[in-house]
mmCIF file of C-alpha atoms in Angstrom:
data_model
loop_
_atom_site.group_PDB
_atom_site.id
_atom_site.type_symbol
_atom_site.label_atom_id
_atom_site.label_comp_id
_atom_site.label_asym_id
_atom_site.label_seq_id
_atom_site.Cartn_x
_atom_site.Cartn_y
_atom_site.Cartn_z
ATOM 1 C CA UNK F 1 0.077 1.628 179.292
ATOM 2 C CA UNK F 2 0.080 4.200 181.351
ATOM 3 C CA UNK F 3 2.262 3.071 184.549
ATOM 4 C CA UNK F 4 0.725 5.785 187.237
ATOM 5 C CA UNK F 5 -2.993 3.853 186.940
ATOM 6 C CA UNK F 6 -3.352 1.259 189.844
ATOM 7 C CA UNK F 7 -5.062 -1.092 187.551
ATOM 8 C CA UNK F 8 -1.557 -1.504 185.468
ATOM 9 C CA UNK F 9 0.051 -2.453 189.420
ATOM 10 C CA UNK F 10 -3.222 -5.274 189.232
ATOM 11 C CA UNK F 11 -1.464 -9.083 187.753
ATOM 12 C CA UNK F 12 -4.053 -10.649 184.494
ATOM 13 C CA UNK F 13 -3.269 -14.468 184.179
ATOM 14 C CA UNK F 14 -4.120 -15.394 179.882
ATOM 15 C CA UNK F 15 -7.499 -16.687 181.083
ATOM 16 C CA UNK F 16 -8.505 -13.888 182.877
ATOM 17 C CA UNK F 17 -7.781 -11.590 179.537
ATOM 18 C CA UNK F 18 -8.910 -14.033 176.840
ATOM 19 C CA UNK F 19 -12.582 -13.874 179.339
ATOM 20 C CA UNK F 20 -12.329 -10.332 179.162
ATOM 21 C CA UNK F 21 -11.159 -10.529 175.050
ATOM 22 C CA UNK F 22 -14.621 -12.276 174.913
ATOM 23 C CA UNK F 23 -16.536 -9.736 177.040
ATOM 24 C CA UNK F 24 -15.344 -6.890 174.628
ATOM 25 C CA UNK F 25 -16.598 -8.065 171.228
ATOM 26 C CA UNK F 26 -20.094 -8.509 172.857
ATOM 27 C CA UNK F 27 -20.428 -12.720 173.436
ATOM 28 C CA UNK F 28 -22.342 -13.563 176.736
ATOM 29 C CA UNK F 29 -21.122 -15.666 179.507
ATOM 30 C CA UNK F 30 -22.727 -18.670 177.773
ATOM 31 C CA UNK F 31 -20.612 -18.465 174.080
ATOM 32 C CA UNK F 32 -18.214 -17.151 175.810
ATOM 33 C CA UNK F 33 -17.774 -20.495 177.707
ATOM 34 C CA UNK F 34 -18.162 -22.501 174.557
ATOM 35 C CA UNK F 35 -15.157 -21.407 172.776
ATOM 36 C CA UNK F 36 -13.156 -22.013 176.393
ATOM 37 C CA UNK F 37 -15.141 -25.235 176.507
ATOM 38 C CA UNK F 38 -15.553 -24.602 179.837
ATOM 39 C CA UNK F 39 -18.648 -24.716 181.777
ATOM 40 C CA UNK F 40 -20.626 -20.982 181.622
ATOM 41 C CA UNK F 41 -20.130 -20.779 185.667
ATOM 42 C CA UNK F 42 -16.465 -21.167 184.905
ATOM 43 C CA UNK F 43 -16.608 -17.831 182.832
ATOM 44 C CA UNK F 44 -18.392 -16.744 185.338
ATOM 45 C CA UNK F 45 -16.260 -16.881 188.004
ATOM 46 C CA UNK F 46 -13.044 -15.269 185.757
ATOM 47 C CA UNK F 47 -15.521 -12.258 185.029
ATOM 48 C CA UNK F 48 -16.035 -11.584 188.680
ATOM 49 C CA UNK F 49 -12.611 -11.861 189.509
ATOM 50 C CA UNK F 50 -11.877 -9.432 186.627
ATOM 51 C CA UNK F 51 -13.854 -6.982 187.568
ATOM 52 C CA UNK F 52 -12.736 -7.682 190.874
ATOM 53 C CA UNK F 53 -9.678 -6.652 190.350
ATOM 54 C CA UNK F 54 -10.647 -3.615 187.973
ATOM 55 C CA UNK F 55 -13.071 -2.431 190.688
ATOM 56 C CA UNK F 56 -16.035 -2.172 187.877
ATOM 57 C CA UNK F 57 -19.475 -1.933 189.185
ATOM 58 C CA UNK F 58 -20.776 -3.748 186.047
ATOM 59 C CA UNK F 59 -19.457 -5.928 182.871
ATOM 60 C CA UNK F 60 -19.630 -2.158 180.990
ATOM 61 C CA UNK F 61 -17.634 -0.824 183.516
ATOM 62 C CA UNK F 62 -15.569 -2.862 184.094
ATOM 63 C CA UNK F 63 -14.431 -3.417 179.329
ATOM 64 C CA UNK F 64 -14.237 0.714 179.879
ATOM 65 C CA UNK F 65 -11.955 0.185 182.665
ATOM 66 C CA UNK F 66 -10.117 -1.624 180.740
ATOM 67 C CA UNK F 67 -9.571 0.170 177.717
ATOM 68 C CA UNK F 68 -8.810 3.209 180.026
ATOM 69 C CA UNK F 69 -5.752 0.801 182.036
ATOM 70 C CA UNK F 70 -4.596 0.105 178.281
ATOM 71 C CA UNK F 71 -5.311 -3.506 178.853
ATOM 72 C CA UNK F 72 -7.126 -4.523 176.058
ATOM 73 C CA UNK F 73 -6.609 -2.125 172.576
ATOM 74 C CA UNK F 74 -9.229 -2.573 169.486
ATOM 75 C CA UNK F 75 -7.190 -2.973 167.191
ATOM 76 C CA UNK F 76 -9.941 -3.131 163.578
ATOM 77 C CA UNK F 77 -13.392 -1.717 162.942
ATOM 78 C CA UNK F 78 -15.410 -5.102 162.131
ATOM 79 C CA UNK F 79 -18.672 -5.985 163.021
ATOM 80 C CA UNK F 80 -17.296 -7.943 165.821
ATOM 81 C CA UNK F 81 -14.074 -6.114 166.546
ATOM 82 C CA UNK F 82 -10.776 -7.622 166.862
ATOM 83 C CA UNK F 83 -9.264 -7.327 170.237
ATOM 84 C CA UNK F 84 -5.879 -7.956 171.443
ATOM 85 C CA UNK F 85 -3.700 -7.096 174.861
ATOM 86 C CA UNK F 86 -1.891 -3.397 174.247
ATOM 87 C CA UNK F 87 2.075 -3.897 174.492
#
């Protein structure tokens, strides 16, 4: 991670990062909710929190900012990418 990036000073909990990984894989809010056994409204809220913390305008911008900040990385090229937290 780039330590000069202000995003890196923001704390993300494990659930927020998990939701972000699923969004990066292209899952809809309903699909994420099913995987996490949560309501779609709860997932909506997690996404809004992450979007706010990343100062992103929308889901696409949220993923782009997370990738550019080094919060997540794509580790394998496939139809459904494997995504892991960046170290």
